[in-house]
mmCIF file of C-alpha atoms in Angstrom:
data_model
loop_
_atom_site.group_PDB
_atom_site.id
_atom_site.type_symbol
_atom_site.label_atom_id
_atom_site.label_comp_id
_atom_site.label_asym_id
_atom_site.label_seq_id
_atom_site.Cartn_x
_atom_site.Cartn_y
_atom_site.Cartn_z
ATOM 1 C CA MET A 1 0.039 -0.239 -0.062
ATOM 2 C CA GLN A 2 2.924 2.522 0.878
ATOM 3 C CA LYS A 3 4.389 1.697 -2.348
ATOM 4 C CA GLN A 4 1.317 2.349 -4.369
ATOM 5 C CA GLN A 5 0.697 5.988 -2.481
ATOM 6 C CA TRP A 6 4.632 7.065 -3.153
ATOM 7 C CA LEU A 7 3.878 6.162 -6.990
ATOM 8 C CA GLN A 8 0.244 7.686 -7.613
ATOM 9 C CA HIS A 9 1.146 10.727 -5.633
ATOM 10 C CA ALA A 10 4.364 11.337 -7.370
ATOM 11 C CA ILE A 11 3.242 10.254 -10.881
ATOM 12 C CA ALA A 12 0.535 12.985 -11.277
ATOM 13 C CA PRO A 13 -1.439 14.353 -12.917
ATOM 14 C CA ARG A 14 -2.934 11.360 -14.818
ATOM 15 C CA PRO A 15 -6.000 11.726 -17.077
ATOM 16 C CA VAL A 16 -9.081 9.721 -16.428
ATOM 17 C CA CYS A 17 -10.215 7.042 -18.905
ATOM 18 C CA PHE A 18 -14.279 6.338 -18.204
ATOM 19 C CA ALA A 19 -14.633 3.112 -19.410
ATOM 20 C CA SER A 20 -17.521 1.601 -20.544
ATOM 21 C CA THR A 21 -17.689 -2.292 -21.107
ATOM 22 C CA ILE A 22 -20.295 -5.351 -21.915
ATOM 23 C CA ASP A 23 -19.842 -9.024 -21.295
ATOM 24 C CA LYS A 24 -20.898 -11.981 -22.928
ATOM 25 C CA ALA A 25 -24.371 -11.653 -21.223
ATOM 26 C CA GLY A 26 -24.958 -8.103 -21.734
ATOM 27 C CA ASN A 27 -24.074 -6.471 -18.563
ATOM 28 C CA VAL A 28 -22.737 -3.384 -18.607
ATOM 29 C CA ASN A 29 -20.249 -2.014 -16.496
ATOM 30 C CA LEU A 30 -18.938 1.598 -16.153
ATOM 31 C CA SER A 31 -15.847 2.568 -14.582
ATOM 32 C CA PRO A 32 -12.977 5.265 -14.352
ATOM 33 C CA PHE A 33 -9.271 4.583 -14.442
ATOM 34 C CA SER A 34 -6.353 6.718 -14.056
ATOM 35 C CA PHE A 35 -3.508 4.519 -15.700
ATOM 36 C CA PHE A 36 -4.714 5.849 -18.965
ATOM 37 C CA ASN A 37 -3.041 7.924 -21.807
ATOM 38 C CA LEU A 38 -2.583 8.140 -25.568
ATOM 39 C CA PHE A 39 0.836 6.213 -27.262
ATOM 40 C CA SER A 40 -0.134 6.526 -30.980
ATOM 41 C CA SER A 41 -2.045 8.753 -33.413
ATOM 42 C CA ASN A 42 -1.393 7.041 -36.639
ATOM 43 C CA PRO A 43 -2.505 4.059 -35.700
ATOM 44 C CA PRO A 44 -4.764 5.893 -32.750
ATOM 45 C CA ILE A 45 -4.096 3.652 -29.896
ATOM 46 C CA VAL A 46 -4.986 4.378 -26.392
ATOM 47 C CA VAL A 47 -3.989 2.196 -23.597
ATOM 48 C CA PHE A 48 -5.568 2.309 -19.935
ATOM 49 C CA SER A 49 -5.072 -0.547 -16.946
ATOM 50 C CA PRO A 50 -7.573 -1.920 -14.873
ATOM 51 C CA ALA A 51 -4.684 -3.067 -11.893
ATOM 52 C CA ARG A 52 -5.495 -6.250 -9.905
ATOM 53 C CA ARG A 53 -6.678 -4.988 -6.233
ATOM 54 C CA VAL A 54 -3.995 -4.267 -3.899
ATOM 55 C CA ARG A 55 -5.924 -5.489 -0.795
ATOM 56 C CA ASP A 56 -7.099 -8.945 -2.077
ATOM 57 C CA ASN A 57 -5.607 -9.468 -5.394
ATOM 58 C CA THR A 58 -9.355 -9.674 -7.233
ATOM 59 C CA THR A 59 -9.771 -8.340 -11.145
ATOM 60 C CA LYS A 60 -12.358 -5.797 -12.128
ATOM 61 C CA HIS A 61 -15.251 -6.375 -13.857
ATOM 62 C CA THR A 62 -14.064 -4.019 -16.833
ATOM 63 C CA LEU A 63 -10.761 -6.434 -17.512
ATOM 64 C CA GLN A 64 -13.398 -9.231 -17.360
ATOM 65 C CA ASN A 65 -15.743 -8.041 -19.759
ATOM 66 C CA VAL A 66 -13.009 -6.694 -22.431
ATOM 67 C CA LEU A 67 -11.833 -10.123 -21.976
ATOM 68 C CA GLU A 68 -15.303 -11.907 -22.956
ATOM 69 C CA VAL A 69 -15.872 -8.850 -25.653
ATOM 70 C CA PRO A 70 -13.103 -6.947 -27.069
ATOM 71 C CA GLU A 71 -14.719 -3.619 -27.141
ATOM 72 C CA VAL A 72 -14.778 -0.886 -24.902
ATOM 73 C CA VAL A 73 -15.916 3.076 -25.213
ATOM 74 C CA ILE A 74 -13.270 5.577 -23.408
ATOM 75 C CA ASN A 75 -15.416 8.384 -22.554
ATOM 76 C CA ILE A 76 -13.399 11.827 -21.394
ATOM 77 C CA VAL A 77 -14.355 13.266 -18.064
ATOM 78 C CA ASP A 78 -14.733 16.808 -17.625
ATOM 79 C CA TYR A 79 -15.270 19.101 -14.613
ATOM 80 C CA ASP A 80 -18.903 18.445 -14.893
ATOM 81 C CA MET A 81 -18.939 14.981 -14.520
ATOM 82 C CA VAL A 82 -16.519 14.149 -11.620
ATOM 83 C CA GLN A 83 -18.540 13.518 -8.848
ATOM 84 C CA GLN A 84 -20.716 11.166 -10.605
ATOM 85 C CA VAL A 85 -17.600 9.398 -12.154
ATOM 86 C CA SER A 86 -16.264 8.941 -8.529
ATOM 87 C CA LEU A 87 -19.388 7.476 -7.708
ATOM 88 C CA ALA A 88 -19.187 4.954 -10.366
ATOM 89 C CA SER A 89 -15.819 3.718 -9.169
ATOM 90 C CA CYS A 90 -17.883 2.106 -6.290
ATOM 91 C CA GLU A 91 -17.375 -1.771 -6.498
ATOM 92 C CA PHE A 92 -21.030 -2.304 -7.308
ATOM 93 C CA PRO A 93 -21.876 -6.273 -8.255
ATOM 94 C CA LYS A 94 -21.274 -7.270 -11.573
ATOM 95 C CA GLU A 95 -24.941 -7.514 -12.490
ATOM 96 C CA VAL A 96 -25.494 -3.565 -11.091
ATOM 97 C CA ASN A 97 -25.467 -1.072 -13.828
ATOM 98 C CA GLU A 98 -23.362 2.084 -12.726
ATOM 99 C CA PHE A 99 -24.887 4.168 -15.438
ATOM 100 C CA VAL A 100 -28.025 4.023 -13.320
ATOM 101 C CA LYS A 101 -26.046 4.499 -9.976
ATOM 102 C CA ALA A 102 -24.224 7.123 -11.294
ATOM 103 C CA GLY A 103 -26.716 8.793 -13.150
ATOM 104 C CA PHE A 104 -25.252 8.840 -16.605
ATOM 105 C CA THR A 105 -27.459 8.395 -19.861
ATOM 106 C CA GLU A 106 -26.600 5.220 -22.137
ATOM 107 C CA GLU A 107 -26.158 6.302 -25.651
ATOM 108 C CA VAL A 108 -25.939 3.931 -28.380
ATOM 109 C CA ALA A 109 -22.332 3.668 -30.034
ATOM 110 C CA THR A 110 -22.029 3.170 -33.894
ATOM 111 C CA VAL A 111 -19.358 0.664 -34.481
ATOM 112 C CA VAL A 112 -19.069 -1.413 -31.040
ATOM 113 C CA LYS A 113 -21.263 -3.111 -28.266
ATOM 114 C CA PRO A 114 -20.972 -1.061 -25.169
ATOM 115 C CA PRO A 115 -22.749 1.979 -25.024
ATOM 116 C CA MET A 116 -21.704 5.308 -24.713
ATOM 117 C CA VAL A 117 -21.770 8.339 -21.978
ATOM 118 C CA LYS A 118 -23.857 10.818 -23.491
ATOM 119 C CA GLU A 119 -22.853 13.628 -20.679
ATOM 120 C CA SER A 120 -19.057 12.918 -21.902
ATOM 121 C CA LYS A 121 -18.022 15.750 -24.541
ATOM 122 C CA VAL A 122 -15.613 13.286 -25.853
ATOM 123 C CA LYS A 123 -16.366 9.631 -26.940
ATOM 124 C CA MET A 124 -14.042 6.947 -28.291
ATOM 125 C CA GLU A 125 -15.306 3.840 -29.517
ATOM 126 C CA CYS A 126 -12.657 1.265 -29.589
ATOM 127 C CA LYS A 127 -11.500 -2.542 -30.263
ATOM 128 C CA VAL A 128 -9.552 -3.973 -27.956
ATOM 129 C CA ILE A 129 -6.128 -5.143 -29.861
ATOM 130 C CA GLU A 130 -4.491 -6.668 -26.839
ATOM 131 C CA VAL A 131 -5.004 -7.324 -22.986
ATOM 132 C CA LYS A 132 -1.280 -7.756 -21.280
ATOM 133 C CA PRO A 133 -1.118 -8.572 -17.809
ATOM 134 C CA LEU A 134 1.992 -7.251 -16.085
ATOM 135 C CA GLY A 135 1.935 -9.482 -12.942
ATOM 136 C CA THR A 136 -0.325 -11.814 -10.809
ATOM 137 C CA GLU A 137 0.046 -9.975 -7.148
ATOM 138 C CA GLY A 138 -2.185 -7.342 -5.843
ATOM 139 C CA GLY A 139 -1.517 -4.288 -7.473
ATOM 140 C CA ALA A 140 -0.399 -5.764 -11.096
ATOM 141 C CA GLY A 141 -1.628 -3.705 -14.054
ATOM 142 C CA ASN A 142 -3.400 -5.221 -17.307
ATOM 143 C CA LEU A 143 -2.537 -2.890 -19.964
ATOM 144 C CA VAL A 144 -5.824 -2.896 -22.606
ATOM 145 C CA ILE A 145 -4.748 -1.588 -25.452
ATOM 146 C CA CYS A 146 -7.224 0.176 -27.338
ATOM 147 C CA GLU A 147 -7.349 1.261 -31.339
ATOM 148 C CA VAL A 148 -9.492 3.827 -31.407
ATOM 149 C CA LEU A 149 -12.304 3.187 -34.328
ATOM 150 C CA ARG A 150 -14.426 6.490 -34.213
ATOM 151 C CA MET A 151 -14.380 9.854 -32.064
ATOM 152 C CA HIS A 152 -17.569 11.656 -30.976
ATOM 153 C CA VAL A 153 -16.693 15.284 -30.166
ATOM 154 C CA ASP A 154 -19.463 17.598 -28.753
ATOM 155 C CA GLU A 155 -19.386 20.960 -30.604
ATOM 156 C CA SER A 156 -19.749 22.876 -27.509
ATOM 157 C CA ILE A 157 -16.022 22.502 -27.181
ATOM 158 C CA LEU A 158 -14.886 23.050 -30.886
ATOM 159 C CA ASN A 159 -12.948 26.531 -31.621
ATOM 160 C CA ALA A 160 -15.015 29.108 -33.575
ATOM 161 C CA GLU A 161 -14.250 27.859 -36.951
ATOM 162 C CA GLY A 162 -15.458 24.280 -35.472
ATOM 163 C CA THR A 163 -12.187 22.833 -36.816
ATOM 164 C CA MET A 164 -10.787 21.735 -33.731
ATOM 165 C CA ILE A 165 -10.955 21.194 -29.784
ATOM 166 C CA ASP A 166 -10.651 24.513 -28.266
ATOM 167 C CA GLN A 167 -8.379 23.283 -25.095
ATOM 168 C CA ARG A 168 -9.838 26.286 -22.830
ATOM 169 C CA LYS A 169 -13.605 24.824 -23.282
ATOM 170 C CA LEU A 170 -12.622 21.232 -22.447
ATOM 171 C CA HIS A 171 -12.167 21.508 -18.445
ATOM 172 C CA HIS A 172 -10.526 17.899 -18.231
ATOM 173 C CA ILE A 173 -9.806 16.768 -14.884
ATOM 174 C CA ALA A 174 -7.387 14.522 -13.713
ATOM 175 C CA ARG A 175 -6.032 12.165 -10.732
ATOM 176 C CA LEU A 176 -3.299 13.077 -8.369
ATOM 177 C CA GLY A 177 -2.879 10.809 -4.909
ATOM 178 C CA GLY A 178 -5.324 10.194 -2.572
ATOM 179 C CA ASP A 179 -8.641 11.974 -2.850
ATOM 180 C CA TRP A 180 -7.117 14.983 -4.971
ATOM 181 C CA TYR A 181 -7.947 15.773 -8.079
ATOM 182 C CA CYS A 182 -7.248 18.585 -10.579
ATOM 183 C CA LYS A 183 -8.946 20.940 -13.029
ATOM 184 C CA VAL A 184 -7.754 22.246 -16.328
ATOM 185 C CA ASP A 185 -9.334 25.513 -17.153
ATOM 186 C CA GLU A 186 -8.104 28.951 -18.331
ATOM 187 C CA ASN A 187 -6.816 29.619 -14.892
ATOM 188 C CA SER A 188 -4.289 26.893 -14.883
ATOM 189 C CA LEU A 189 -3.355 26.835 -18.727
ATOM 190 C CA PHE A 190 -0.080 28.370 -19.808
ATOM 191 C CA HIS A 191 2.086 28.202 -23.379
ATOM 192 C CA VAL A 192 5.402 26.657 -23.384
ATOM 193 C CA ALA A 193 7.188 27.611 -27.031
ATOM 194 C CA LYS A 194 7.762 24.301 -28.436
ATOM 195 C CA PRO A 195 10.775 23.754 -30.896
ATOM 196 C CA ASN A 196 9.445 21.376 -33.669
ATOM 197 C CA THR A 197 11.565 22.014 -36.410
ATOM 198 C CA GLN A 198 14.206 24.375 -35.366
ATOM 199 C CA LEU A 199 16.830 24.012 -32.472
ATOM 200 C CA GLY A 200 16.946 26.310 -29.662
ATOM 201 C CA ILE A 201 20.527 27.689 -29.095
ATOM 202 C CA GLY A 202 20.852 26.019 -25.284
ATOM 203 C CA ILE A 203 21.382 27.314 -22.287
ATOM 204 C CA ASP A 204 24.977 26.596 -22.998
ATOM 205 C CA ALA A 205 25.127 29.176 -25.476
ATOM 206 C CA LEU A 206 23.910 31.974 -22.922
ATOM 207 C CA PRO A 207 26.029 34.361 -21.554
ATOM 208 C CA GLU A 208 27.718 33.537 -17.999
ATOM 209 C CA THR A 209 26.040 36.993 -16.435
ATOM 210 C CA ILE A 210 22.680 35.880 -17.384
ATOM 211 C CA ARG A 211 23.318 31.617 -16.877
ATOM 212 C CA ASN A 212 24.607 32.365 -13.320
ATOM 213 C CA SER A 213 21.984 35.234 -12.673
ATOM 214 C CA ASN A 214 20.178 35.041 -8.913
ATOM 215 C CA ILE A 215 16.974 36.547 -10.129
ATOM 216 C CA LEU A 216 16.868 34.578 -13.403
ATOM 217 C CA THR A 217 14.761 31.010 -12.672
ATOM 218 C CA GLY A 218 15.480 27.821 -14.645
ATOM 219 C CA ASN A 219 12.019 28.547 -16.224
ATOM 220 C CA ASN A 220 13.523 31.698 -17.676
ATOM 221 C CA LEU A 221 16.975 30.584 -18.626
ATOM 222 C CA GLY A 222 14.997 28.021 -20.920
ATOM 223 C CA GLN A 223 12.956 30.739 -22.631
ATOM 224 C CA LEU A 224 15.923 32.558 -23.366
ATOM 225 C CA ALA A 225 17.795 29.344 -24.892
ATOM 226 C CA ASN A 226 14.497 28.495 -26.773
ATOM 227 C CA VAL A 227 15.209 30.961 -29.874
ATOM 228 C CA HIS A 228 16.551 29.889 -32.932
ATOM 229 C CA ASP A 229 19.371 32.179 -33.451
ATOM 230 C CA TYR A 230 21.226 33.795 -30.759
ATOM 231 C CA PRO A 231 19.185 37.643 -30.611
ATOM 232 C CA THR A 232 21.359 40.878 -31.585
ATOM 233 C CA VAL A 233 20.476 44.442 -30.482
ATOM 234 C CA ASP A 234 17.078 46.109 -32.328
ATOM 235 C CA ALA A 235 18.040 49.500 -33.282
ATOM 236 C CA THR A 236 14.348 50.248 -33.361
ATOM 237 C CA PHE A 237 13.533 49.043 -29.758
ATOM 238 C CA GLU A 238 12.629 51.680 -27.395
ATOM 239 C CA ASP A 239 11.604 51.236 -23.835
ATOM 240 C CA GLU A 240 11.108 53.833 -21.593
ATOM 241 C CA ARG A 241 11.729 51.755 -18.293
ATOM 242 C CA LEU A 242 14.990 50.451 -20.160
ATOM 243 C CA LYS A 243 16.158 54.156 -20.705
ATOM 244 C CA ASN A 244 15.405 54.893 -16.658
ATOM 245 C CA ILE A 245 17.556 51.796 -15.586
ATOM 246 C CA ILE A 246 20.531 52.722 -17.774
ATOM 247 C CA GLN A 247 20.379 56.169 -16.555
ATOM 248 C CA TYR A 248 19.966 55.645 -12.950
ATOM 249 C CA PHE A 249 22.027 52.635 -12.795
ATOM 250 C CA SER A 250 25.036 53.240 -15.181
ATOM 251 C CA ILE A 251 27.456 54.463 -12.619
ATOM 252 C CA ASN A 252 26.843 50.676 -10.848
ATOM 253 C CA PRO A 253 27.069 48.191 -13.424
ATOM 254 C CA ASP A 254 26.177 45.185 -10.819
ATOM 255 C CA GLU A 255 23.053 47.421 -9.908
ATOM 256 C CA MET A 256 22.220 47.871 -13.163
ATOM 257 C CA ASP A 257 22.756 44.103 -13.870
ATOM 258 C CA GLN A 258 20.218 43.102 -11.141
ATOM 259 C CA GLU A 259 17.570 45.603 -12.331
ATOM 260 C CA LEU A 260 18.104 44.611 -15.936
ATOM 261 C CA HIS A 261 17.546 41.160 -14.954
ATOM 262 C CA ARG A 262 14.620 41.902 -12.580
ATOM 263 C CA TYR A 263 12.706 43.336 -15.708
ATOM 264 C CA ALA A 264 13.693 40.776 -18.335
ATOM 265 C CA LYS A 265 12.000 38.454 -15.747
ATOM 266 C CA GLU A 266 9.023 40.287 -15.390
ATOM 267 C CA LEU A 267 8.687 40.291 -19.258
ATOM 268 C CA LEU A 268 9.723 36.704 -19.402
ATOM 269 C CA ASP A 269 6.852 35.614 -16.937
ATOM 270 C CA ALA A 270 4.665 37.505 -19.167
ATOM 271 C CA GLY A 271 5.878 35.665 -22.154
ATOM 272 C CA LYS A 272 7.701 38.394 -23.490
ATOM 273 C CA VAL A 273 10.854 36.807 -24.983
ATOM 274 C CA ASN A 274 11.788 39.028 -27.434
ATOM 275 C CA GLU A 275 11.640 41.808 -25.236
ATOM 276 C CA ALA A 276 13.410 40.390 -22.577
ATOM 277 C CA TRP A 277 16.229 39.635 -24.987
ATOM 278 C CA GLN A 278 16.752 43.170 -25.690
ATOM 279 C CA ILE A 279 16.613 44.277 -22.263
ATOM 280 C CA LEU A 280 19.444 41.970 -21.413
ATOM 281 C CA LEU A 281 21.482 42.908 -24.717
ATOM 282 C CA ALA A 282 21.389 46.503 -23.333
ATOM 283 C CA ASP A 283 23.852 45.285 -21.235
ATOM 284 C CA SER A 284 26.557 43.478 -23.614
#
């Protein structure tokens, strides 16, 4: 139990797979799993893991079902559903339908047998291509490897053009340790510039005075080092605060460095990398 606690608190947040499955007798099961993620886009492969129970080494109805009927609907969980989803995780008897217990609406899937959760804003109909046991003791996972056959996305979470999911509209929840969860919304979102085709210059290419700054953080250095070419002074750049710093602190280079770094940090924290570089280059 202690091993499980340490791992689940440390490896977080984890997205939640809300899996609807069915057995050969037609009994429906609906259960959440936080051991879940996307592993391939072509083919579209997602994996979740219904682990053996730690306390008594029993297996879950979801695992039993996908071994009988290798199909599953993965319903994405958002904040509007989280309390009901938690309720569905109760260990009801096999013949009990968690759709009913948790108050969700069954929606007929189009290419698989298990029903979809109507309230979910993203539903993925999947075929199970492999179930890979990871062990036989309590806590051992069982990787359910699924290929997404069809994806249903609610129009309410699309961008204005209706062509993509708007991350700001889909308020994902994620699992942490114990009873803790987190919610994704505009208050928790931030951008990180991602170098896809061009290489950043690297932190080792930054001047020593910047690398060893006691004001700029590791995140700030990462932002500065993610430019593709070493910046040069822009003669057209004008900034009143920069002028004041140079005017008031030029007689003391060390203090001027500190002020320039403080100002650059404010700009970097606001995502203004080019402007921050111009402030730092003013001291070169």
